Amino acid sequence: MCRVYLTITSTAPAATDLGYLLHKHPDRAQQFDISAGLAHVFYPEATYERCTVALVLEVDPIALVRGRRYGGDAFALSQYVNDRPYAASSMLAVALGKVFRTAMAGKCDARPDLVDQPLPLEIHLPALPSVGGPEMVLELFEPLGWSVQATPIPLDETVPHWGDSRYVNARLRGTVVLAQALSHLYVLLPVLDNAKHYWVSSDEVDKLVRAGSRWLADHPERDLIMRRYLAHQRDLVASAVSRLAEVDDLAPEALDNAVEDNEEKACDVLPLVARRKQAVLEALQAEGAARVVDLGCGEGALLRELIQDARFSEVLGVDVSPRALEVAERRLNMGRMPDSQRARLRLIQSSLTYRDERFAGYDAIVLMEVIEHLDTERLPALENNVFAHAGPRVVIVTTPNAEHNVRYERLAAGMMRHRDHRFEWTRAEFTAWATSVCERTGYVVRFAPIGIDDPDVGPPTQMAVFGRLDDKQRKAS
């Protein structure tokens, strides 16, 4: 038998209340059958000041390999002779999910007052696999409020020049609600390992959304977490993005991208979300814009590209949602950003439809997948704010092409790409709107397709690049 374990320690007043939350009495040792072997739960210490629970998993590697569920070549020696059963991988996550299922769900009938109470916790994982090294442990757990200590484990202490292994001795410390702490471990253990010991199917999307519903959408490494947890299966990742968008109103464009990318992946090497950013960046570069406002910046997808290009000397991210800006700050890792980039970037909260002096006078304003989230009666206010008052030399607008929706098999007839969209325009409707804006505000406009330009229904995304006329040009026109 091989053993892998973790410990969770509470130093809260009346520390033994941990037993109520876990539904495991400190005076009893218990064992549970799981698919990978036997899980044991016991308390090495249980005092009023300090209480530690240990979960020890006894893995039977021979039974694991021979079991049909796990597949592989049962006669291959490598299946038997390896170090994986000793590490805190997906097998330990499965044990956590079964042994502490009620605690992870945040249920405690005996002491309901404890369920949502943050506790001072320390979690110890002596052998934690980490594809990405100790830094990856920090990047995954620190945004969730944990203080992380991750010490690399040498390949062989007697042969120092071999260097470190892919395993770390990890300690997490923080004041966290226990149910959330368990959900962090349940999701992130297999993510760190970048592997699962069982077949990943659509059921895993349900598990991921259920366990990560309160924190995953805001995590700066959300995309990496989803890819690794779902074994890099794009259909499952797209489904998870959609499910998270349903429970979190932060980034509706995430669902747009998931629908579009999933439909186009078979015929378009570069996903639509990437093509959209590329088209905007190329338009900005062609217009010679150096000072740029990303109006409705959301989680900062375009901001990341802008600050990586030194040609953009000043970048302003604007969004009406403080929460969106907080997530953008985390996702952009502004605290660790190089000084040369950090000096060029600023985030502010403001509305698209109210006059704001702070984004007047820039070279360009970008509205990427923004206008369709506004009620049509608010568009004149946006036009006045952006074109008439701020008056940049260039305005770039992208929006879905409603005609292309018939190419999305998952989209029912008459449905829009996201539940937050107030409208989706055809090419003729977009052209009519842009032309009327030019007539009122002194701009000229050109249009460009983004994505595959279908001969019958046009591209999935349409882009308008507005250029401001100077006084001489206005008089001539």
Coordinates of C-alpha atoms in Angstrom, one line a residue:
M1 CA 0.0 0.0 0.0
C2 CA 1.1 3.6 -0.7
R3 CA 0.0 6.5 1.6
V4 CA -0.6 10.2 0.9
Y5 CA -2.0 12.6 3.4
L6 CA -2.9 16.1 4.3
T7 CA -3.7 17.8 7.6
I8 CA -6.0 20.7 8.4
T9 CA -5.4 22.6 11.7
S10 CA -7.7 25.1 13.3
T11 CA -6.4 27.5 16.0
A12 CA -9.8 29.2 16.5
P13 CA -11.2 29.6 20.0
A14 CA -12.9 26.3 20.8
A15 CA -10.7 24.7 18.1
T16 CA -12.4 21.4 18.5
D17 CA -15.5 22.9 16.9
L18 CA -13.7 21.7 13.7
G19 CA -15.2 18.3 14.5
Y20 CA -18.7 19.6 14.1
L21 CA -18.0 21.2 10.7
L22 CA -16.3 18.1 9.4
H23 CA -18.9 15.7 10.9
K24 CA -16.1 13.7 12.3
H25 CA -15.7 13.3 16.1
P26 CA -12.1 14.0 17.4
D27 CA -12.3 10.9 19.7
R28 CA -12.9 8.5 16.8
A29 CA -10.8 7.2 14.0
Q30 CA -12.8 6.4 10.9
Q31 CA -12.1 4.8 7.5
F32 CA -13.9 5.0 4.2
D33 CA -13.8 3.0 1.0
I34 CA -13.1 5.1 -2.1
S35 CA -12.3 4.1 -5.7
A36 CA -8.5 4.4 -5.2
G37 CA -8.3 2.5 -1.8
L38 CA -9.0 3.4 1.8
A39 CA -9.3 6.8 3.4
H40 CA -8.6 7.2 7.1
V41 CA -9.6 10.2 9.2
F42 CA -8.3 10.9 12.7
Y43 CA -7.1 13.7 14.9
P44 CA -3.4 13.8 15.9
E45 CA -4.3 16.6 18.3
A46 CA -7.6 18.0 19.6
T47 CA -7.4 20.6 22.3
Y48 CA -9.4 23.8 23.0
E49 CA -6.5 25.9 21.6
R50 CA -5.5 23.7 18.6
C51 CA -7.2 21.0 16.6
T52 CA -5.7 19.0 13.7
V53 CA -7.5 16.6 11.5
A54 CA -5.6 14.2 9.2
L55 CA -6.8 12.6 6.0
V56 CA -4.6 9.6 5.0
L57 CA -5.3 7.8 1.8
E58 CA -4.1 4.2 1.4
V59 CA -3.8 3.6 -2.3
D60 CA -3.7 0.1 -3.7
P61 CA -1.9 0.8 -7.0
I62 CA -2.3 -2.7 -8.3
A63 CA -6.1 -2.7 -7.9
L64 CA -6.2 0.8 -9.2
V65 CA -4.4 -0.2 -12.5
R66 CA -6.5 -3.4 -12.9
G67 CA -9.8 -1.6 -12.4
R68 CA -11.5 -1.0 -15.7
R69 CA -12.4 2.6 -14.7
Y70 CA -8.9 3.8 -14.9
G71 CA -7.9 2.3 -18.2
G72 CA -4.3 2.0 -19.4
D73 CA -2.2 -1.1 -20.1
A74 CA -2.6 -3.3 -16.9
F75 CA 0.5 -5.3 -18.0
A76 CA 2.8 -2.2 -18.3
L77 CA 5.4 -2.1 -15.6
S78 CA 5.3 1.7 -15.5
Q79 CA 1.7 1.4 -14.2
Y80 CA 3.0 -0.3 -11.1
V81 CA 6.4 1.3 -10.5
N82 CA 5.8 5.0 -10.1
D83 CA 5.6 7.7 -7.5
R84 CA 2.1 9.0 -8.2
P85 CA 0.2 7.3 -5.5
Y86 CA 2.4 8.9 -2.9
A87 CA 1.5 12.5 -4.0
A88 CA -1.5 14.7 -3.2
S89 CA -3.1 14.3 -6.7
S90 CA -6.6 13.8 -7.9
M91 CA -6.9 10.6 -5.8
L92 CA -6.7 12.8 -2.6
A93 CA -9.2 15.2 -4.1
V94 CA -11.6 12.3 -4.7
A95 CA -11.1 11.3 -1.0
L96 CA -11.8 14.8 0.1
G97 CA -14.9 15.0 -1.9
K98 CA -16.3 11.8 -0.4
V99 CA -15.1 12.0 3.2
F100 CA -15.9 15.7 3.7
R101 CA -18.8 16.0 1.3
T102 CA -21.2 17.5 3.8
A103 CA -18.6 19.9 5.1
M104 CA -17.7 21.0 1.6
A105 CA -21.4 21.7 1.0
G106 CA -21.4 24.0 4.0
K107 CA -23.9 22.1 6.1
C108 CA -23.8 21.6 9.8
D109 CA -27.1 20.9 11.5
A110 CA -25.5 20.6 14.9
R111 CA -23.8 24.0 14.8
P112 CA -25.2 26.1 11.9
D113 CA -23.6 29.2 13.4
L114 CA -20.2 27.9 12.4
V115 CA -20.8 27.3 8.7
D116 CA -20.0 30.7 7.4
Q117 CA -17.5 31.7 10.1
P118 CA -13.9 32.2 8.8
L119 CA -11.5 30.1 10.8
P120 CA -7.7 30.5 11.2
L121 CA -6.6 27.4 9.3
E122 CA -3.3 25.8 8.4
I123 CA -3.2 23.1 5.7
H124 CA -0.1 20.9 5.2
L125 CA 0.5 18.9 2.1
P126 CA 3.9 17.3 2.5
A127 CA 4.1 15.9 -1.1
L128 CA 2.2 18.2 -3.5
P129 CA 2.9 17.7 -7.2
S130 CA 3.1 21.1 -9.0
V131 CA 3.5 21.4 -12.7
G132 CA 4.9 24.9 -12.7
G133 CA 6.9 24.6 -9.5
P134 CA 6.4 26.4 -6.2
E135 CA 5.4 29.6 -8.1
M136 CA 2.3 27.8 -9.4
V137 CA 1.2 27.0 -5.9
L138 CA 1.5 30.7 -5.0
E139 CA -0.4 31.8 -8.1
L140 CA -3.3 29.5 -7.5
F141 CA -3.7 29.8 -3.7
E142 CA -2.6 33.4 -2.9
P143 CA -5.5 35.1 -4.8
L144 CA -7.9 33.0 -2.6
G145 CA -6.5 34.6 0.6
W146 CA -3.9 32.0 1.6
S147 CA -0.4 32.7 2.7
V148 CA 1.7 30.1 0.9
Q149 CA 4.9 28.4 1.8
A150 CA 6.0 26.0 -0.9
T151 CA 9.4 24.3 -0.5
P152 CA 10.7 22.2 -3.4
I153 CA 11.5 18.6 -2.6
P154 CA 14.9 17.4 -4.0
L155 CA 14.9 14.5 -6.4
D156 CA 17.4 12.8 -4.2
E157 CA 18.9 14.4 -1.1
T158 CA 22.0 12.3 -1.5
V159 CA 22.6 13.6 -5.0
P160 CA 22.1 17.4 -4.8
H161 CA 23.2 18.1 -8.4
W162 CA 20.1 16.3 -9.7
G163 CA 18.1 19.3 -8.5
D164 CA 14.5 19.6 -7.4
S165 CA 11.6 17.3 -8.2
R166 CA 8.2 18.5 -9.4
Y167 CA 6.9 18.0 -5.8
V168 CA 6.8 20.6 -3.1
N169 CA 6.2 20.6 0.7
A170 CA 3.3 23.1 0.9
R171 CA 1.8 24.9 3.9
L172 CA -1.3 27.2 3.4
R173 CA -2.3 29.6 6.2
G174 CA -5.3 31.9 6.2
T175 CA -8.6 32.8 7.8
V176 CA -11.0 31.1 5.6
V177 CA -14.5 29.5 5.8
L178 CA -13.9 25.8 6.0
A179 CA -16.2 24.8 3.2
Q180 CA -14.3 27.2 0.9
A181 CA -11.0 25.8 2.0
L182 CA -12.1 22.3 1.1
S183 CA -13.4 23.5 -2.3
H184 CA -10.1 25.2 -3.0
L185 CA -8.2 21.9 -2.4
Y186 CA -10.8 19.8 -4.2
V187 CA -10.3 21.8 -7.4
L188 CA -6.7 22.8 -7.3
L189 CA -5.0 19.6 -6.3
P190 CA -5.6 18.0 -9.7
V191 CA -4.9 21.4 -11.4
L192 CA -1.5 21.6 -9.8
D193 CA -0.8 18.0 -10.9
N194 CA -2.2 18.8 -14.4
A195 CA -3.6 15.2 -14.5
K196 CA -6.4 13.0 -13.2
H197 CA -6.3 9.4 -12.5
Y198 CA -9.7 8.7 -14.1
W199 CA -11.5 9.5 -17.3
V200 CA -12.7 13.1 -17.5
S201 CA -16.2 13.4 -18.8
S202 CA -19.0 16.0 -18.9
D203 CA -19.7 15.2 -15.2
E204 CA -16.5 17.0 -14.3
V205 CA -18.0 20.3 -15.5
D206 CA -20.8 19.9 -12.9
K207 CA -18.2 19.2 -10.2
L208 CA -16.0 22.2 -11.2
V209 CA -18.9 24.7 -11.3
R210 CA -20.4 23.4 -8.0
A211 CA -17.0 23.5 -6.1
G212 CA -15.8 26.8 -7.7
S213 CA -19.1 28.7 -7.9
R214 CA -18.1 31.2 -5.2
W215 CA -14.5 31.9 -6.3
L216 CA -13.5 30.5 -9.6
A217 CA -15.0 33.2 -11.8
D218 CA -12.9 35.9 -10.1
H219 CA -9.7 33.9 -10.0
P220 CA -6.9 35.5 -12.1
E221 CA -5.9 32.0 -13.3
R222 CA -9.4 31.0 -14.1
D223 CA -8.7 29.9 -17.6
L224 CA -5.7 27.8 -16.6
I225 CA -7.7 26.2 -13.8
M226 CA -10.5 25.2 -16.1
R227 CA -8.2 23.8 -18.8
R228 CA -6.2 21.7 -16.5
Y229 CA -9.2 20.5 -14.4
L230 CA -11.0 19.4 -17.5
A231 CA -8.0 17.7 -19.1
H232 CA -7.6 20.4 -21.8
Q233 CA -10.9 19.2 -23.5
R234 CA -12.1 22.3 -25.3
D235 CA -15.8 21.3 -25.4
L236 CA -15.8 20.8 -21.7
V237 CA -13.9 24.1 -21.0
A238 CA -16.4 26.0 -23.2
S239 CA -19.3 24.4 -21.3
A240 CA -17.7 25.4 -18.0
V241 CA -17.3 29.0 -19.1
S242 CA -20.9 29.1 -20.1
R243 CA -22.0 27.6 -16.8
L244 CA -19.9 30.1 -14.8
A245 CA -21.4 33.0 -16.8
E246 CA -24.8 31.8 -15.7
V247 CA -23.9 32.1 -12.0
D248 CA -21.7 35.2 -12.3
D249 CA -22.7 38.4 -14.0
L250 CA -19.2 39.8 -14.1
A251 CA -18.1 39.1 -17.7
P252 CA -20.9 38.4 -20.1
E253 CA -18.4 38.5 -23.0
A254 CA -17.0 35.2 -21.6
L255 CA -20.1 33.4 -22.8
D256 CA -20.0 35.1 -26.2
N257 CA -16.4 34.0 -26.7
A258 CA -17.2 30.4 -25.5
V259 CA -20.1 30.1 -28.0
E260 CA -18.1 31.6 -30.8
D261 CA -14.8 29.8 -30.2
N262 CA -16.5 26.4 -29.8
E263 CA -18.4 26.7 -33.1
E264 CA -15.4 28.0 -35.1
K265 CA -12.6 25.8 -33.7
A266 CA -13.0 23.1 -36.4
C267 CA -12.4 25.6 -39.2
D268 CA -10.5 28.5 -37.7
V269 CA -7.1 28.0 -36.2
L270 CA -7.2 31.3 -34.3
P271 CA -10.3 31.7 -31.9
L272 CA -12.6 34.6 -32.6
V273 CA -11.8 36.2 -29.2
A274 CA -8.2 36.3 -30.3
R275 CA -9.0 37.5 -33.8
R276 CA -11.1 40.3 -32.3
K277 CA -8.3 41.6 -30.1
Q278 CA -5.9 41.3 -33.0
A279 CA -8.1 43.3 -35.3
V280 CA -8.5 46.1 -32.8
L281 CA -4.8 46.2 -32.1
E282 CA -4.0 46.4 -35.8
A283 CA -6.5 49.2 -36.4
L284 CA -5.0 51.2 -33.5
Q285 CA -1.5 50.7 -34.9
A286 CA -2.6 51.6 -38.4
E287 CA -4.1 54.9 -37.0
G288 CA -1.0 55.7 -35.0
A289 CA -2.8 55.8 -31.7
A290 CA -0.5 56.0 -28.7
R291 CA -2.9 57.0 -25.9
V292 CA -5.8 54.6 -25.7
V293 CA -9.0 54.2 -23.6
D294 CA -10.6 50.8 -23.3
L295 CA -14.1 51.8 -22.5
G296 CA -16.0 48.9 -20.9
C297 CA -12.7 47.0 -20.2
G298 CA -14.3 44.3 -18.1
E299 CA -11.7 41.8 -16.9
G300 CA -8.9 43.4 -18.9
A301 CA -8.5 41.1 -21.9
L302 CA -7.6 43.9 -24.3
L303 CA -5.7 45.9 -21.6
R304 CA -3.2 43.0 -21.3
E305 CA -2.4 43.2 -25.0
L306 CA -2.1 47.0 -25.0
I307 CA 0.4 47.2 -22.2
Q308 CA 2.6 44.6 -23.8
D309 CA 3.1 46.8 -26.8
A310 CA 5.4 49.8 -26.0
R311 CA 3.8 51.7 -28.9
F312 CA 0.9 52.4 -26.6
S313 CA 2.3 55.0 -24.2
E314 CA -0.8 55.5 -22.1
V315 CA -3.6 53.0 -21.5
L316 CA -6.8 53.8 -19.5
G317 CA -9.2 51.0 -18.6
V318 CA -12.7 52.1 -17.8
D319 CA -15.6 50.1 -16.5
V320 CA -18.8 50.9 -14.5
S321 CA -18.4 47.8 -12.3
P322 CA -15.9 48.1 -9.4
R323 CA -15.9 44.3 -9.2
A324 CA -14.9 44.0 -12.8
L325 CA -12.0 46.4 -12.2
E326 CA -10.8 44.4 -9.1
V327 CA -10.8 41.3 -11.2
A328 CA -8.9 43.1 -14.0
E329 CA -6.3 44.3 -11.5
R330 CA -5.8 40.7 -10.3
R331 CA -5.8 39.2 -13.7
L332 CA -3.3 41.7 -15.0
N333 CA -1.2 41.0 -11.9
M334 CA -0.6 44.7 -11.4
G335 CA 1.1 44.3 -8.1
R336 CA 3.9 42.4 -9.9
M337 CA 3.8 44.1 -13.2
P338 CA 7.1 45.5 -14.5
D339 CA 7.5 49.2 -13.7
S340 CA 7.6 50.1 -17.4
Q341 CA 4.2 48.6 -18.0
R342 CA 2.6 49.7 -14.7
A343 CA 3.5 53.4 -15.3
R344 CA 1.5 53.3 -18.6
L345 CA -1.7 51.7 -17.2
R346 CA -4.6 53.2 -15.1
L347 CA -8.0 51.8 -14.2
I348 CA -10.9 53.9 -13.3
Q349 CA -14.6 53.4 -12.6
S350 CA -17.0 55.4 -14.8
S351 CA -20.1 55.1 -16.9
L352 CA -20.2 54.9 -20.7
T353 CA -23.2 57.1 -20.9
Y354 CA -22.1 60.0 -18.6
R355 CA -19.7 62.7 -19.4
D356 CA -16.3 62.2 -17.7
E357 CA -13.4 64.5 -18.3
R358 CA -10.9 61.8 -17.4
F359 CA -11.1 60.0 -20.8
A360 CA -11.3 63.1 -22.9
G361 CA -8.3 64.1 -25.1
Y362 CA -7.0 60.6 -25.8
D363 CA -5.9 59.4 -29.3
A364 CA -8.4 56.5 -29.4
I365 CA -11.4 55.0 -27.6
V366 CA -12.2 51.3 -28.0
L367 CA -15.7 49.9 -27.4
M368 CA -15.0 46.1 -27.9
E369 CA -18.2 44.1 -27.6
V370 CA -19.8 46.8 -25.4
I371 CA -22.6 48.6 -27.1
E372 CA -24.9 45.5 -27.4
H373 CA -25.0 45.4 -23.6
L374 CA -26.7 48.8 -23.5
D375 CA -30.4 49.6 -24.0
T376 CA -30.9 51.2 -27.4
E377 CA -32.4 54.3 -25.7
R378 CA -29.1 54.9 -24.0
L379 CA -27.0 54.9 -27.2
P380 CA -27.5 58.6 -27.9
A381 CA -25.9 59.3 -24.5
L382 CA -23.0 57.1 -25.3
E383 CA -22.6 58.8 -28.7
N384 CA -22.6 62.2 -27.1
N385 CA -20.1 61.2 -24.4
V386 CA -17.7 59.4 -26.7
F387 CA -17.9 61.2 -30.1
A388 CA -19.0 64.7 -29.2
H389 CA -17.5 65.3 -25.8
A390 CA -14.4 63.1 -25.5
G391 CA -13.7 63.5 -29.2
P392 CA -10.8 61.2 -29.8
R393 CA -9.1 61.1 -33.1
V394 CA -10.2 57.4 -33.5
V395 CA -13.1 55.4 -32.2
I396 CA -13.2 51.6 -32.7
V397 CA -16.4 49.7 -32.1
T398 CA -16.9 45.9 -32.4
T399 CA -20.2 44.2 -32.0
P400 CA -21.8 40.8 -33.0
N401 CA -23.3 40.4 -36.5
A402 CA -26.8 39.0 -35.9
E403 CA -27.0 37.5 -39.4
H404 CA -24.1 35.1 -38.5
N405 CA -26.0 33.6 -35.5
V406 CA -27.6 30.9 -37.8
R407 CA -24.1 29.4 -38.1
Y408 CA -24.1 28.6 -34.3
E409 CA -25.7 25.2 -34.0
R410 CA -26.1 25.6 -30.2
L411 CA -28.0 28.9 -30.6
A412 CA -31.7 28.5 -30.9
A413 CA -33.5 30.5 -33.6
G414 CA -34.2 34.1 -32.5
M415 CA -31.8 33.8 -29.5
M416 CA -29.0 36.2 -28.9
R417 CA -25.4 35.2 -28.0
H418 CA -25.7 36.2 -24.4
R419 CA -28.6 36.8 -22.0
D420 CA -27.2 40.3 -21.2
H421 CA -27.3 41.5 -24.8
R422 CA -30.0 44.1 -25.3
F423 CA -29.8 43.9 -29.1
E424 CA -27.7 42.3 -31.9
W425 CA -27.5 44.2 -35.2
T426 CA -27.3 43.0 -38.8
R427 CA -24.7 44.5 -41.0
A428 CA -27.2 46.9 -42.5
E429 CA -28.3 48.1 -39.0
F430 CA -24.8 48.6 -37.8
T431 CA -23.9 50.5 -41.0
A432 CA -27.0 52.7 -40.6
W433 CA -26.1 53.5 -37.0
A434 CA -22.5 54.3 -37.7
T435 CA -23.4 56.5 -40.6
S436 CA -25.9 58.5 -38.6
V437 CA -23.2 59.0 -35.9
C438 CA -20.8 60.4 -38.5
E439 CA -23.4 62.8 -39.8
R440 CA -24.0 64.2 -36.3
T441 CA -20.5 64.3 -34.9
G442 CA -18.1 65.0 -37.8
Y443 CA -16.5 61.6 -38.2
V444 CA -16.0 59.2 -41.2
V445 CA -16.2 55.5 -40.8
R446 CA -14.8 52.3 -42.5
F447 CA -16.0 48.8 -41.8
A448 CA -14.0 45.5 -41.4
P449 CA -15.1 41.9 -40.8
I450 CA -13.6 39.9 -37.9
G451 CA -13.6 36.2 -38.2
I452 CA -14.6 34.0 -41.1
D453 CA -16.5 36.3 -43.6
D454 CA -19.3 33.9 -44.7
P455 CA -20.5 34.7 -48.2
D456 CA -24.1 34.4 -47.2
V457 CA -24.3 35.8 -43.6
G458 CA -21.1 37.7 -43.2
P459 CA -18.6 37.5 -40.3
P460 CA -19.4 36.7 -36.7
T461 CA -18.1 40.1 -35.5
Q462 CA -18.3 43.4 -37.3
M463 CA -16.0 46.4 -36.7
A464 CA -16.3 50.1 -37.4
V465 CA -13.3 52.4 -37.3
F466 CA -14.3 56.0 -37.0
G467 CA -11.9 58.8 -37.9
R468 CA -12.5 62.4 -36.8
L469 CA -12.6 65.0 -39.5
D470 CA -10.6 68.2 -38.9
D471 CA -12.2 71.6 -39.4
K472 CA -10.9 72.0 -42.9
Q473 CA -12.2 68.6 -43.9
R474 CA -15.6 69.3 -42.3
K475 CA -16.0 72.5 -44.4
A476 CA -15.0 70.7 -47.6
S477 CA -17.5 68.0 -46.9

